[in-house]
PDB file of C-alpha atoms in Angstrom:
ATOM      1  CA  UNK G   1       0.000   0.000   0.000  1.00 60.00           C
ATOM      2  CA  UNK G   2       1.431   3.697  -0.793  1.00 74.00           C
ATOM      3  CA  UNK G   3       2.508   5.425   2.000  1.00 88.00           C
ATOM      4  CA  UNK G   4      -0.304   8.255   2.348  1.00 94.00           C
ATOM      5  CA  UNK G   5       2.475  10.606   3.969  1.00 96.00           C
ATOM      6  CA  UNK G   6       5.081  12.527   2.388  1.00 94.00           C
ATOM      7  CA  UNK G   7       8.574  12.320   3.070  1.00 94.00           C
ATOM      8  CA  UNK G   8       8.602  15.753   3.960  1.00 93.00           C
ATOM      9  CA  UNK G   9       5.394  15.772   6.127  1.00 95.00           C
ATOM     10  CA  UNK G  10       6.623  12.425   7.982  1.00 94.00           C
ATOM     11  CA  UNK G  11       9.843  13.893   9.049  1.00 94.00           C
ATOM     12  CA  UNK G  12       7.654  17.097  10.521  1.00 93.00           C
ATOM     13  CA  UNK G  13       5.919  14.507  12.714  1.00 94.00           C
ATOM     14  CA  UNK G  14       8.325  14.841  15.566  1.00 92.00           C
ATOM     15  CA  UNK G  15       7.374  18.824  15.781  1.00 91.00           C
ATOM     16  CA  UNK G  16       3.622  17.845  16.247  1.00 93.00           C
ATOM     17  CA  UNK G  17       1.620  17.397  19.447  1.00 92.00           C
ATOM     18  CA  UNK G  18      -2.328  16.851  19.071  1.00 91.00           C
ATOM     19  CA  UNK G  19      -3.597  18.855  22.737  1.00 83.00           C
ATOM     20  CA  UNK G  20      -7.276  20.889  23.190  1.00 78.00           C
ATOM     21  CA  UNK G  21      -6.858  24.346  23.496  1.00 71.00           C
ATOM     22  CA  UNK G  22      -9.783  24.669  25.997  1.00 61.00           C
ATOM     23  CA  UNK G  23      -9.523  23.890  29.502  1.00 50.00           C
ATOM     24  CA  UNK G  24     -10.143  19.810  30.337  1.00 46.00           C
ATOM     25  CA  UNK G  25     -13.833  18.941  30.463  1.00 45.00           C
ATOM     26  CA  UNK G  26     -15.315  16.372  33.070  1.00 39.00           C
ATOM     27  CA  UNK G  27     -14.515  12.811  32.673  1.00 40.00           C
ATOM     28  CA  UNK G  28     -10.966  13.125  32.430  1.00 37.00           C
ATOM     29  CA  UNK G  29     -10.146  14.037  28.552  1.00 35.00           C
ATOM     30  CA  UNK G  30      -7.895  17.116  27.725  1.00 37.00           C
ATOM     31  CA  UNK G  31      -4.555  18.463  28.158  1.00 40.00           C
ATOM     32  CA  UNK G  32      -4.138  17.750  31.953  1.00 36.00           C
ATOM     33  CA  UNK G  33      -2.025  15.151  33.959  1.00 41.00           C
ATOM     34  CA  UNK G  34      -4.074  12.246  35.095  1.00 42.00           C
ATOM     35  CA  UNK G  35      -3.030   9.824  37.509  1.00 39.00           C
ATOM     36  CA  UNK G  36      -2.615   6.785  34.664  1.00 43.00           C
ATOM     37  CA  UNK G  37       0.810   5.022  34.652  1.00 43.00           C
ATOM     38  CA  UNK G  38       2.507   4.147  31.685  1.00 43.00           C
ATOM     39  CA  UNK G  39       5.386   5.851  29.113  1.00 47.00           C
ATOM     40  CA  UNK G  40       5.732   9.416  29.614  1.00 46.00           C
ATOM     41  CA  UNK G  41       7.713  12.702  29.699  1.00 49.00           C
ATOM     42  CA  UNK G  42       7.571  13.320  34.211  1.00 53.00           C
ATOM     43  CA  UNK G  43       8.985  10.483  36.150  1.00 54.00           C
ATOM     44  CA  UNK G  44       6.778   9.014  38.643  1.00 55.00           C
ATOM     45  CA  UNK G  45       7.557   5.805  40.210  1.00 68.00           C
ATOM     46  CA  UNK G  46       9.148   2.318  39.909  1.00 71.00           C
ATOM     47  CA  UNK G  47       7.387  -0.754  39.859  1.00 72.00           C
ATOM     48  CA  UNK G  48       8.624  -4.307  39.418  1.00 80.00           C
ATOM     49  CA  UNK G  49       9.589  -6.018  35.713  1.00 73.00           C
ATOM     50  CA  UNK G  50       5.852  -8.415  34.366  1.00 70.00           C
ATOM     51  CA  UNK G  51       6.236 -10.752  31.983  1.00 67.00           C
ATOM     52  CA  UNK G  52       5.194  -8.557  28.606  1.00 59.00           C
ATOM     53  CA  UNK G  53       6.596  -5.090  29.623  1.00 66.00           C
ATOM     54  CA  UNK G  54       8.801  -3.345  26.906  1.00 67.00           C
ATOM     55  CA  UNK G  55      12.875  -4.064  27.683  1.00 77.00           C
ATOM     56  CA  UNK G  56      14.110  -1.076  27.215  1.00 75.00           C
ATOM     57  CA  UNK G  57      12.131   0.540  29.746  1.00 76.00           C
ATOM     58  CA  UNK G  58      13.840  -1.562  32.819  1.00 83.00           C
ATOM     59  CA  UNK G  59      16.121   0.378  34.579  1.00 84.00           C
ATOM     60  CA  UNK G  60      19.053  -1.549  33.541  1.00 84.00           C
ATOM     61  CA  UNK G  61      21.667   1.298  36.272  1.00 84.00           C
ATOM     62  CA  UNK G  62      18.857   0.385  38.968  1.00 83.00           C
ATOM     63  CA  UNK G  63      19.291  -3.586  38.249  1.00 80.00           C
ATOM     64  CA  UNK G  64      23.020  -3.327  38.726  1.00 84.00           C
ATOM     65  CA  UNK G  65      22.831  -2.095  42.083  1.00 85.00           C
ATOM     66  CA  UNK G  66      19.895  -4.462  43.235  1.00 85.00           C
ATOM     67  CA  UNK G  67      20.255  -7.593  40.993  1.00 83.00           C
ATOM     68  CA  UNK G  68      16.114  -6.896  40.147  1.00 84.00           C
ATOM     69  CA  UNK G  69      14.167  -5.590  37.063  1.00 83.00           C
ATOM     70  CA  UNK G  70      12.546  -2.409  37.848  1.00 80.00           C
ATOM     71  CA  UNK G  71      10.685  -0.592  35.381  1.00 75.00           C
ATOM     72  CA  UNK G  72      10.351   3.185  35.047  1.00 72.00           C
ATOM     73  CA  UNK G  73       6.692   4.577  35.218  1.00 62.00           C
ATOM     74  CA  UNK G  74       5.473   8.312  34.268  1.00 57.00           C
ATOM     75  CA  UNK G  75       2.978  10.045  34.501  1.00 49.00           C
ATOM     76  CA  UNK G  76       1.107  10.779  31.217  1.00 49.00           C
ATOM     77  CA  UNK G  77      -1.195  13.260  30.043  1.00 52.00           C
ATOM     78  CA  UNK G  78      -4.927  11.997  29.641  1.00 60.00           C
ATOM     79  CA  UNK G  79      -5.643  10.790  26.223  1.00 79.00           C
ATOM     80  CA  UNK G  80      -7.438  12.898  23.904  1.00 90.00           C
ATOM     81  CA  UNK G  81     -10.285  11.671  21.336  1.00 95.00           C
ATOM     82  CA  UNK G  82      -9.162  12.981  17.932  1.00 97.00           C
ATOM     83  CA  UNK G  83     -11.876  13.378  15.005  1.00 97.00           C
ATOM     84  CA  UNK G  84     -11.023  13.850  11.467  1.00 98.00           C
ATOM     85  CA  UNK G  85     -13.850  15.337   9.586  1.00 98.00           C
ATOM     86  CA  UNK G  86     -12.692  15.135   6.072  1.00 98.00           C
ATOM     87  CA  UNK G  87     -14.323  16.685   2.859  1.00 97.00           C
ATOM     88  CA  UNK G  88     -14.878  13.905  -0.247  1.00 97.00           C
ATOM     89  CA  UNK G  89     -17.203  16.448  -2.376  1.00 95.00           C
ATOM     90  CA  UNK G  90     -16.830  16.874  -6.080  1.00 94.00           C
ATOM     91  CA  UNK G  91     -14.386  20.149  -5.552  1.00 93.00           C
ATOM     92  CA  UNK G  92     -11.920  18.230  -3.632  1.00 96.00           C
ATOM     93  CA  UNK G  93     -10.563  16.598  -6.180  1.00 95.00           C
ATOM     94  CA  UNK G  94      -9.258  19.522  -8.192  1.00 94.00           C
ATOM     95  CA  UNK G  95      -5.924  20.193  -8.518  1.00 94.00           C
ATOM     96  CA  UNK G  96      -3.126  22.519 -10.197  1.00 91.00           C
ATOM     97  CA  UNK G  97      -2.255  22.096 -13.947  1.00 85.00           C
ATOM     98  CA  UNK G  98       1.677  22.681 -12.499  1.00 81.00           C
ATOM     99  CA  UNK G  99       1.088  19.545 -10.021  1.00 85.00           C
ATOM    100  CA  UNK G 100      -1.832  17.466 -11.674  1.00 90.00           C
ATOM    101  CA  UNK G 101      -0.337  14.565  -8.863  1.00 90.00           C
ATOM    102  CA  UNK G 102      -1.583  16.252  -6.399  1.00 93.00           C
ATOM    103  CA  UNK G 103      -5.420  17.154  -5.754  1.00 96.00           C
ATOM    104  CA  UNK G 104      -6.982  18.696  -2.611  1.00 97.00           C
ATOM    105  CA  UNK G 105      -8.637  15.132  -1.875  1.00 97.00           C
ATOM    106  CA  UNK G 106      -4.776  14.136  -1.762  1.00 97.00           C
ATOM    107  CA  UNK G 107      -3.719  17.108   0.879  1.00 97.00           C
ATOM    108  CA  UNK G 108      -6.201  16.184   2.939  1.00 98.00           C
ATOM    109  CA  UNK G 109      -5.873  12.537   2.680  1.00 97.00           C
ATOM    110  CA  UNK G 110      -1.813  13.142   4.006  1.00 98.00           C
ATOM    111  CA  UNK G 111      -2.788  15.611   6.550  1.00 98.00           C
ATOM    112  CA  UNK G 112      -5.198  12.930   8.184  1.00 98.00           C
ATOM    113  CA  UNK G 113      -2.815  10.611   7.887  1.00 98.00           C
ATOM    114  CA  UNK G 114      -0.422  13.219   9.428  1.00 97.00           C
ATOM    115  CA  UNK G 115      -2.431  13.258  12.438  1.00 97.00           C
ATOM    116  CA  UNK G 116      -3.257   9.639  12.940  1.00 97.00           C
ATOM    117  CA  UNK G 117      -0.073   9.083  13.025  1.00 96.00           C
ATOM    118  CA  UNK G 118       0.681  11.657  15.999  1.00 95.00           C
ATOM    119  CA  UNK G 119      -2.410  10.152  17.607  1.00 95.00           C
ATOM    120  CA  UNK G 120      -1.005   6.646  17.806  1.00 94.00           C
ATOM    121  CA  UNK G 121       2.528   8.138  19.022  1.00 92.00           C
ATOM    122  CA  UNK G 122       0.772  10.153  21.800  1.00 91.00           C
ATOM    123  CA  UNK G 123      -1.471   6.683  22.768  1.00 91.00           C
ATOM    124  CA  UNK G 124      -4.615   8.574  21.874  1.00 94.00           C
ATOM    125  CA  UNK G 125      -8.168   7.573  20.525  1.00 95.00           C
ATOM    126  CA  UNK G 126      -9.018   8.367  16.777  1.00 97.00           C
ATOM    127  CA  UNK G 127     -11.627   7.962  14.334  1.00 97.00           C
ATOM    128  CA  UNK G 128     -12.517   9.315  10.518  1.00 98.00           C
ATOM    129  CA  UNK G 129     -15.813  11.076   9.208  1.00 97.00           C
ATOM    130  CA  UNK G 130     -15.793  10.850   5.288  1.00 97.00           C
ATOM    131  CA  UNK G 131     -18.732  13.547   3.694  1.00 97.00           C
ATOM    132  CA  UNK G 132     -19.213  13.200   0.009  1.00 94.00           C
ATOM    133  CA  UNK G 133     -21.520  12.102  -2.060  1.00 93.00           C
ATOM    134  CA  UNK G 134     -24.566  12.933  -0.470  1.00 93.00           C
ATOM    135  CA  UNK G 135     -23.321  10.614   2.658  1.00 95.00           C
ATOM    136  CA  UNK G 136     -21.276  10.153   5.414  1.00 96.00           C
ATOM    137  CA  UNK G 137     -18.814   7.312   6.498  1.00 96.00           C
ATOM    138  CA  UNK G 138     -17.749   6.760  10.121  1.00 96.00           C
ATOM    139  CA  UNK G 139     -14.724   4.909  11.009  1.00 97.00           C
ATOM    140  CA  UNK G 140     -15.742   4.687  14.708  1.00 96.00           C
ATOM    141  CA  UNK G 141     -12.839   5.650  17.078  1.00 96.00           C
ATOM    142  CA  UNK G 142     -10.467   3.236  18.526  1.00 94.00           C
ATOM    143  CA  UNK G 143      -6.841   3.011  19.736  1.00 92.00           C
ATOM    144  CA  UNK G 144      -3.482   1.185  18.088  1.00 93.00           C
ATOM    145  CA  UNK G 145      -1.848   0.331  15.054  1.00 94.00           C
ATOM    146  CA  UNK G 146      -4.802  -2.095  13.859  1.00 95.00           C
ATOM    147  CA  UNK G 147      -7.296   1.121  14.047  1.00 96.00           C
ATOM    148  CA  UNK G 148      -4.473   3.065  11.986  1.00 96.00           C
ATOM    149  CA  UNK G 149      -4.686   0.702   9.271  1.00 96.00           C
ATOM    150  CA  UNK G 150      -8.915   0.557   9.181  1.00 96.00           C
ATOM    151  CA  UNK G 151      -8.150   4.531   8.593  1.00 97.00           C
ATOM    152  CA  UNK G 152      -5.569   4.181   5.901  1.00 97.00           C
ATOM    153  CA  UNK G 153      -7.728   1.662   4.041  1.00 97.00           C
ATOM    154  CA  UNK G 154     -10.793   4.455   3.805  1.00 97.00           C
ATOM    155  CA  UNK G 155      -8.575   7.286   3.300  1.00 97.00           C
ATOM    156  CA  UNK G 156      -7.069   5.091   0.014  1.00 96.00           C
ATOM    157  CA  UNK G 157     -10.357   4.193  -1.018  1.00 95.00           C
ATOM    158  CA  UNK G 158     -11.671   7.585  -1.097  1.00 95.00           C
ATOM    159  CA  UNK G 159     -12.687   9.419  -3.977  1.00 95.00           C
ATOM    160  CA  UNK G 160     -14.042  12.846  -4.549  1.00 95.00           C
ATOM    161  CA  UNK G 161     -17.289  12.727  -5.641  1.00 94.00           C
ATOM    162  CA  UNK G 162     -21.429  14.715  -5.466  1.00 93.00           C
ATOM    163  CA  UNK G 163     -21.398  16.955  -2.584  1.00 91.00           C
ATOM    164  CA  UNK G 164     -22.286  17.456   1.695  1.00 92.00           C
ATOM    165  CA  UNK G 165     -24.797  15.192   2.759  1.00 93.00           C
ATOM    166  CA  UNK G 166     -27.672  16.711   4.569  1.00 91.00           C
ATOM    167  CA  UNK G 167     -28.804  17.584   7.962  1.00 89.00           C
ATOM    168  CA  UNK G 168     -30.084  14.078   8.609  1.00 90.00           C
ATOM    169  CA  UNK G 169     -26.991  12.150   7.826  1.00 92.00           C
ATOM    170  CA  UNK G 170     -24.557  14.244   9.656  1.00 91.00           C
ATOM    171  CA  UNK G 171     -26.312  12.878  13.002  1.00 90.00           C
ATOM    172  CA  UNK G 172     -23.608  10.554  13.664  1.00 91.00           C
ATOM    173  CA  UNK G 173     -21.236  13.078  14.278  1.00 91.00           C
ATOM    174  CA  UNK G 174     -23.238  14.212  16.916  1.00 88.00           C
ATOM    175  CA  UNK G 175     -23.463  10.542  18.337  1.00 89.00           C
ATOM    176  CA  UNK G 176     -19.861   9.798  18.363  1.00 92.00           C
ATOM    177  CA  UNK G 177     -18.113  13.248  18.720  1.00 94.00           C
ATOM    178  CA  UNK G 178     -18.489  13.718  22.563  1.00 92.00           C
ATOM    179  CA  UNK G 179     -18.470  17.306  24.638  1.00 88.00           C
ATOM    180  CA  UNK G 180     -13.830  17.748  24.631  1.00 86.00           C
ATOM    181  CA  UNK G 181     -13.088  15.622  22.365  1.00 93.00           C
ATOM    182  CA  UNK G 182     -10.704  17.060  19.729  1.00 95.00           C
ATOM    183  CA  UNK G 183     -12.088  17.758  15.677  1.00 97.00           C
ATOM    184  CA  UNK G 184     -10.034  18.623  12.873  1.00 98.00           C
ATOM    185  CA  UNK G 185     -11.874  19.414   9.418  1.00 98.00           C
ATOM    186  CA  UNK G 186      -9.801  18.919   6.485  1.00 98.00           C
ATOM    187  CA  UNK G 187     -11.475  20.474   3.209  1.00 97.00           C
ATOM    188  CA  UNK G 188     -11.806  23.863   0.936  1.00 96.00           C
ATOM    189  CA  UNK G 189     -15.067  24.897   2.529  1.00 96.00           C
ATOM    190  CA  UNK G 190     -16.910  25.733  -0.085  1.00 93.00           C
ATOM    191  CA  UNK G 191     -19.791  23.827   1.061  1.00 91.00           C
ATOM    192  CA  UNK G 192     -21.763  26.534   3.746  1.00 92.00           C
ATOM    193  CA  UNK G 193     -22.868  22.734   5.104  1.00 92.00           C
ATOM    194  CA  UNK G 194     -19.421  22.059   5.873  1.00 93.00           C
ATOM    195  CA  UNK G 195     -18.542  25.476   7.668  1.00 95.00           C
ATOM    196  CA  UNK G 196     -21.859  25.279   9.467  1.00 95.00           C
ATOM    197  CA  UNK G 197     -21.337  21.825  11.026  1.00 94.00           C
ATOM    198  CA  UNK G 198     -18.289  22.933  12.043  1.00 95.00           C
ATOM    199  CA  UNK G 199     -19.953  25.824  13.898  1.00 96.00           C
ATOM    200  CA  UNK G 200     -22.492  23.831  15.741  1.00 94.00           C
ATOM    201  CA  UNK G 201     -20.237  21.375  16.931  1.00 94.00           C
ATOM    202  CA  UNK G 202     -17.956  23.682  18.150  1.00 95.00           C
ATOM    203  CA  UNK G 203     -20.624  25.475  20.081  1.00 94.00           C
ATOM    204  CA  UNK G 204     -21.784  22.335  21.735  1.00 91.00           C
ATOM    205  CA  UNK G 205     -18.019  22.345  23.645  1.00 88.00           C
ATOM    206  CA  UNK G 206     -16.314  20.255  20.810  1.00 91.00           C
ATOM    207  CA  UNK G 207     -12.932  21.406  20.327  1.00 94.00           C
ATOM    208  CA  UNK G 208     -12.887  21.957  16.555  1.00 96.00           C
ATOM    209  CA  UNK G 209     -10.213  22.987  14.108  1.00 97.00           C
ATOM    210  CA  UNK G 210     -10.258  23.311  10.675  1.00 98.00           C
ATOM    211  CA  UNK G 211      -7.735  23.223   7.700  1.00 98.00           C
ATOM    212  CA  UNK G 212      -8.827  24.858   4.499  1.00 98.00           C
ATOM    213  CA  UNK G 213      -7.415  23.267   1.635  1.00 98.00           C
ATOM    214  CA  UNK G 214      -6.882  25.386  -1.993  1.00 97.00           C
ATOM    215  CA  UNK G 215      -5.013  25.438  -5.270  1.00 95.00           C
ATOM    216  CA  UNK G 216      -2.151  27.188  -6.461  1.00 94.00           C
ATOM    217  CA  UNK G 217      -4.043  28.478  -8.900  1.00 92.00           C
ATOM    218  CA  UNK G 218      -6.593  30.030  -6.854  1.00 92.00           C
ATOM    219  CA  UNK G 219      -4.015  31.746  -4.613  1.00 93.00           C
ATOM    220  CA  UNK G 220      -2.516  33.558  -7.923  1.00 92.00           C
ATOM    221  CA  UNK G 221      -5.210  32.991 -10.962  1.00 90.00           C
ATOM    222  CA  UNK G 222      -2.087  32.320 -13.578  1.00 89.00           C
ATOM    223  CA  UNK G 223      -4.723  31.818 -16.682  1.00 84.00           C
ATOM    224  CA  UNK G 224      -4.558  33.618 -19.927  1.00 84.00           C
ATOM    225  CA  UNK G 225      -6.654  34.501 -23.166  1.00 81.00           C
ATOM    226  CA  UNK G 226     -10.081  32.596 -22.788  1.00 74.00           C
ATOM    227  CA  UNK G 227     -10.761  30.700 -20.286  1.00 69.00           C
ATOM    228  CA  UNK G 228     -13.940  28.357 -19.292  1.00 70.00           C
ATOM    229  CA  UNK G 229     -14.022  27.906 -15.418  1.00 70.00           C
ATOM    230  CA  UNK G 230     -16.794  25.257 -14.390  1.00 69.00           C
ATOM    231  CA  UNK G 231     -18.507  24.534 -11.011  1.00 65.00           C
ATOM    232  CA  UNK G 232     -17.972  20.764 -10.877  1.00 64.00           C
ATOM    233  CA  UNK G 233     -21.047  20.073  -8.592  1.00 63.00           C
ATOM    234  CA  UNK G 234     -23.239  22.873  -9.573  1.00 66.00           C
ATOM    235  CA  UNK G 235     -22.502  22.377 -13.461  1.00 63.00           C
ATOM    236  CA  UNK G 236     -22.771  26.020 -14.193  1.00 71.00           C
ATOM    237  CA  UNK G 237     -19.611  27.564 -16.531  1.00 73.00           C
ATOM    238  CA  UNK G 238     -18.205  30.684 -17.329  1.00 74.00           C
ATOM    239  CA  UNK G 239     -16.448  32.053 -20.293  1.00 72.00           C
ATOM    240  CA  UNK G 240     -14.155  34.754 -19.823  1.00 79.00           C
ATOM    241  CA  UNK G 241     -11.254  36.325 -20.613  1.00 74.00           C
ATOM    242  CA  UNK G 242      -8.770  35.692 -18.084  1.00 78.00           C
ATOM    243  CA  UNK G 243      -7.004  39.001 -17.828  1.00 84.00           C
ATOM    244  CA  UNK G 244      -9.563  40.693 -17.628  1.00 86.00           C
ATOM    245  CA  UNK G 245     -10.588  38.740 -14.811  1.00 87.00           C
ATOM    246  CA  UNK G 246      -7.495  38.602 -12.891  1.00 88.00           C
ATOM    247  CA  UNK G 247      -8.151  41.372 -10.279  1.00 92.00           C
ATOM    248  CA  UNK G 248     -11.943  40.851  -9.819  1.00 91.00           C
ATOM    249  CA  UNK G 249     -11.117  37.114  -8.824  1.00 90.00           C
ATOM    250  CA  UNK G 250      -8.396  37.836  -6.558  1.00 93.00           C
ATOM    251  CA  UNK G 251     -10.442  40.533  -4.907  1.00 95.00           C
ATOM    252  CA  UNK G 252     -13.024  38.284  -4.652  1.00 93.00           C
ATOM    253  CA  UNK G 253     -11.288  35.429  -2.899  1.00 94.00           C
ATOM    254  CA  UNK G 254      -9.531  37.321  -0.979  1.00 95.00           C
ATOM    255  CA  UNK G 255     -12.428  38.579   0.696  1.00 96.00           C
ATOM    256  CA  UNK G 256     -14.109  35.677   1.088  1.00 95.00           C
ATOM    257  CA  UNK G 257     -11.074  34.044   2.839  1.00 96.00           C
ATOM    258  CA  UNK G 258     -10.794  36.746   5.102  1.00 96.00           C
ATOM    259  CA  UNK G 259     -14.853  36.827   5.974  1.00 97.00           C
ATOM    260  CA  UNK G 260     -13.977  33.078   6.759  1.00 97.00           C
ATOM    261  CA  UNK G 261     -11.357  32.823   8.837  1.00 97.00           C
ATOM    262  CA  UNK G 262     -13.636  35.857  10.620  1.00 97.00           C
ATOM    263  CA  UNK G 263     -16.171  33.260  10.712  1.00 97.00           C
ATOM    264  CA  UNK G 264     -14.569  30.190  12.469  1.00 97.00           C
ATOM    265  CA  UNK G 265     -12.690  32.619  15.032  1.00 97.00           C
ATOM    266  CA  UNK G 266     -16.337  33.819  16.176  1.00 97.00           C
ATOM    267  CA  UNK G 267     -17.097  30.345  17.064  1.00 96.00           C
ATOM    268  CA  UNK G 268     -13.750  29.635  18.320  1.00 95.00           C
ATOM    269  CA  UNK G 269     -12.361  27.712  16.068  1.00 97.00           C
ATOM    270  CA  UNK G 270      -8.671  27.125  15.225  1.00 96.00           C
ATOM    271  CA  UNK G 271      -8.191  27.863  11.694  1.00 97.00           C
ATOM    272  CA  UNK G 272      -5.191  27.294   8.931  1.00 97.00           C
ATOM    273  CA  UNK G 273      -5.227  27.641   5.474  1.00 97.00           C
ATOM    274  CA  UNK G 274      -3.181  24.627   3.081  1.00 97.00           C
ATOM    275  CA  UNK G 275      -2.184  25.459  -0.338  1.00 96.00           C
ATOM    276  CA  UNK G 276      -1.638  22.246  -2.175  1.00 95.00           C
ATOM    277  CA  UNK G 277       1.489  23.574  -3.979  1.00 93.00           C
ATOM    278  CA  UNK G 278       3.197  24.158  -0.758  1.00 93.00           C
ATOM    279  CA  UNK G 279       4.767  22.037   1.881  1.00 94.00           C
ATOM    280  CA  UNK G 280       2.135  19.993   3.611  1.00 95.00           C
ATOM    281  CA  UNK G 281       3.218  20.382   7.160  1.00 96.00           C
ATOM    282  CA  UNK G 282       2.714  24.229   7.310  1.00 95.00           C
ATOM    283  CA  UNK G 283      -0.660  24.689   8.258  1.00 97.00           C
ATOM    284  CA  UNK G 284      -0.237  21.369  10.892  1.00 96.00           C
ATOM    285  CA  UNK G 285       2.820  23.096  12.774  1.00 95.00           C
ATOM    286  CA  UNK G 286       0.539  26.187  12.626  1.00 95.00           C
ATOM    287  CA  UNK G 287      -2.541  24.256  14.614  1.00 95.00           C
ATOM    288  CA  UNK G 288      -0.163  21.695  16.774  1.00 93.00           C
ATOM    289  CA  UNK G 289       3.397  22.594  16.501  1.00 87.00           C
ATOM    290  CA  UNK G 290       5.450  22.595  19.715  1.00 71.00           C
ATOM    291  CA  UNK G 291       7.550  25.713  20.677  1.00 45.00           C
ATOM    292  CA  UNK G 292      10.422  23.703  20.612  1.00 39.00           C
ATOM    293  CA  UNK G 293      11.184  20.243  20.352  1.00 38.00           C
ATOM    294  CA  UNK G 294      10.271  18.383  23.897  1.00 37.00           C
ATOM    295  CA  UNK G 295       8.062  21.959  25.207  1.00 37.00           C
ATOM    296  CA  UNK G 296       4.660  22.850  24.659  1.00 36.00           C
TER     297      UNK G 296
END
């Protein structure tokens, strides 16, 4: 199977930490210390070596002074439910005539990915929300490497296609996506379904950030002479003559990325923009870099 994440993006991994920005709700999820045992950054006790423990956490210095296994124990933060709300609608799977290998559908597919795989480094719960075609797919969310590969196998299978389901078939999310647990939306948010869903659940105390995923193209509108733009879920078209139409469209989009990111920072939502052109790992280090390797 193709690895979904880019050399590039992979080695930004390190960098990332997945962590709610909001304080830690009831029942023990968030960015807090709990009092679970297991690998971790603050040393809290020794215990003696079971059968099935890792070897290189014994205390190998310990066992030459007392002639026992020991093993070192930390305490760890709680473990965070990560979401990954990812957009599968027709417009996803444009992409730049200077990198046809690369669509949005394929940005977004790495940057989940991205994040599953800093979910199963940090011991973490995750789980994937596919909307396209008029539907949406649940992976429900689980822990480990086997739950890594269900995710990989519906992120490879995934194809951009029709557009947001409705009202009625979004309900999961509201089933599965409990009150702190952590949701990233990955898509170009062109869908007012989309950015609403985002809004709701973010005002019914789900942490909620969102990536918005564009061209090249649409970031500097390179097109000359005529030029026939179509809407590939509404059908409608446009002839025009691209020079012409340079300033309008830039303008225009420019305006309407700034009235967004307005938008989801009213409802408190994290926001980052991903240009499909550019190095993959930008907008994550924006949303969950670390200060410095080993800080917060």
């Amino acid at each position: 199977m193709i690895d979904l994440i880019p050399p590039d993006l992979r080695a930004a991994l390190p960098d990332l930490r997945l962590a709610p920005r909001r304080p830690a709700v009831a029942g023990g999820i968030g960015q807090h210390h709990s009092r679970s045992r297991g690998e971790g950054l603050e040393f809290s006790q020794y215990r003696a070596y079971e059968p099935g423990d890792e070897l290189r956490r014994i205390d190998w210095k310990l066992y030459a002074r007392s002639d026992r296994y020991f093993v070192r124990e930390a305490e760890r933060d709680s473990p965070l439910t990560l979401w990954l709300l990812v957009d599968a609608s027709a417009s996803m799977g444009q992409a730049d005539a200077a990198r046809p290998d690369r669509s949005r559908l394929d940005a977004a597919r790495a940057l989940a990915a991205a994040c599953i795989a800093v979910a199963l480094r940090q011991g973490d719960r995750f789980g994937l929300a596919i909307a396209g075609d008029g539907r949406l797919d649940l992976v429900p969310a689980a822990d480990g490497p086997r739950q890594r590969d269900r995710c990989h196998l519906a992120l490879h299978a995934l194809h951009a296609r029709g557009g947001w389901p409705e009202d009625a078939a979004l309900r999961p999310l509201w089933e599965r996506v409990a009150a702190g647990d952590l949701l990233l939306l990955l898509g170009d948010h062109f869908d007012e379904a989309g950015v609403a869903v985002a809004e709701r659940l973010a005002a019914a105390r789900r942490e909620v950030s969102s990536i918005q995923i564009l061209t090249g193209e649409e970031r500097d509108f390179p097109f000359r002479g005529g030029h026939r733009f179509r809407d590939v879920e509404g059908g409608a078209e446009v002839l025009t003559d691209a020079a012409s139409a340079r300033s309008g469209f830039l303008a225009e989009f420019a305006a309407a990325r700034t009235a967004l990111a307005a938008r989801l920072a009213a409802a408190g939502i994290a926001h980052a923009t991903c240009f499909i052109d550019e190095p993959l790992d930008a907008p994550l280090r924006r949303l969950f870099g670390l200060r410095g390797r080993g800080g917060e």
